[in-house]
Amino acid sequence: MGRVRRIVLTHFHEDHVGGAQEVAALTGAEVVAHGLEAPVVRGEVPGPPPMYEDGERPLHESALRLLPRGGFDRPARVTEVSDGDVLDFGGGARVVHAPGHTDGSVGLHLPRHGVLFTGDAVAASPFDGSVLLGVLNTDRDRAVSSFGRVAALDSELVCFGHGDPVTVRAGAALREAARSYGADV
Ligand SMILES: [Zn+2]
Ligand SMILES: [Zn+2]
């Protein structure tokens, strides 16, 4: 395995944090999250639950059943970042605060390469690859406006927390999808 220096957690949800401490312990990597997520990531406070929309409660319950019994080890040390911070990789990776999926959700934008990581602010359908608003949001209205915010960024390649990346003209695909949810972009 190549040297892993940094693990950026886009938000506190278990499917994103679950293996972080294990990988950090194996590699010595730094764990990074938004300041609003860090206490949840460290396990100091419980994460706020999502506001369920149609069909989301069974989806969430089935996902939670996949968690290991007794939980998982949590990173004790988390480097806290906020909107506009630039991480030293990929020619400069800018932290983009995208609240709504969770309060401290972030994306990462690498303008030099036209690459965007959205976390769960945006997702791709597992069925047809279409670009969608993330599910299990704590605040849907904020999530829609964050969708617009990340869609406005100049990006050619977009990677999601869930679903295959969009590799061609991704920014345009995101803007079209964000508008279909009413985002002003
Ligand atoms: Zn999530
Ligand atoms: Zn997720």
PDB file of N, CA, C and O and ligand atoms in Angstrom, residues 11 13 15-16 101 120, ligand 1:
ATOM      1  N   HIS A  11     -18.187  13.657   6.221  1.00  0.00           N
ATOM      2  CA  HIS A  11     -19.204  13.863   7.259  1.00  0.00           C
ATOM      3  C   HIS A  11     -19.169  12.688   8.225  1.00  0.00           C
ATOM      4  O   HIS A  11     -18.396  11.757   8.040  1.00  0.00           O
ATOM      5  N   HIS A  13     -21.346  10.287   9.108  1.00  0.00           N
ATOM      6  CA  HIS A  13     -22.124   9.046   8.983  1.00  0.00           C
ATOM      7  C   HIS A  13     -21.215   7.821   9.045  1.00  0.00           C
ATOM      8  O   HIS A  13     -20.094   7.824   8.535  1.00  0.00           O
ATOM      9  N   ASP A  15     -21.083   5.008   7.598  1.00  0.00           N
ATOM     10  CA  ASP A  15     -20.548   4.356   6.394  1.00  0.00           C
ATOM     11  C   ASP A  15     -19.331   5.103   5.847  1.00  0.00           C
ATOM     12  O   ASP A  15     -18.633   4.591   4.963  1.00  0.00           O
ATOM     13  N   HIS A  16     -19.055   6.278   6.394  1.00  0.00           N
ATOM     14  CA  HIS A  16     -17.878   7.048   5.964  1.00  0.00           C
ATOM     15  C   HIS A  16     -16.765   7.060   7.013  1.00  0.00           C
ATOM     16  O   HIS A  16     -15.606   7.231   6.683  1.00  0.00           O
ATOM     17  N   HIS A 101     -26.891  17.663   4.194  1.00  0.00           N
ATOM     18  CA  HIS A 101     -26.842  16.207   4.407  1.00  0.00           C
ATOM     19  C   HIS A 101     -26.560  15.974   5.893  1.00  0.00           C
ATOM     20  O   HIS A 101     -27.282  15.235   6.561  1.00  0.00           O
ATOM     21  N   ASP A 120     -21.715  13.030   0.519  1.00  0.00           N
ATOM     22  CA  ASP A 120     -23.098  12.631   0.247  1.00  0.00           C
ATOM     23  C   ASP A 120     -24.004  13.823  -0.053  1.00  0.00           C
ATOM     24  O   ASP A 120     -25.226  13.688  -0.071  1.00  0.00           O
TER      25      ASP A 120
HETATM   26 ZN    ZN B   1     -24.141  10.265   4.626  1.00  0.00          ZN
END
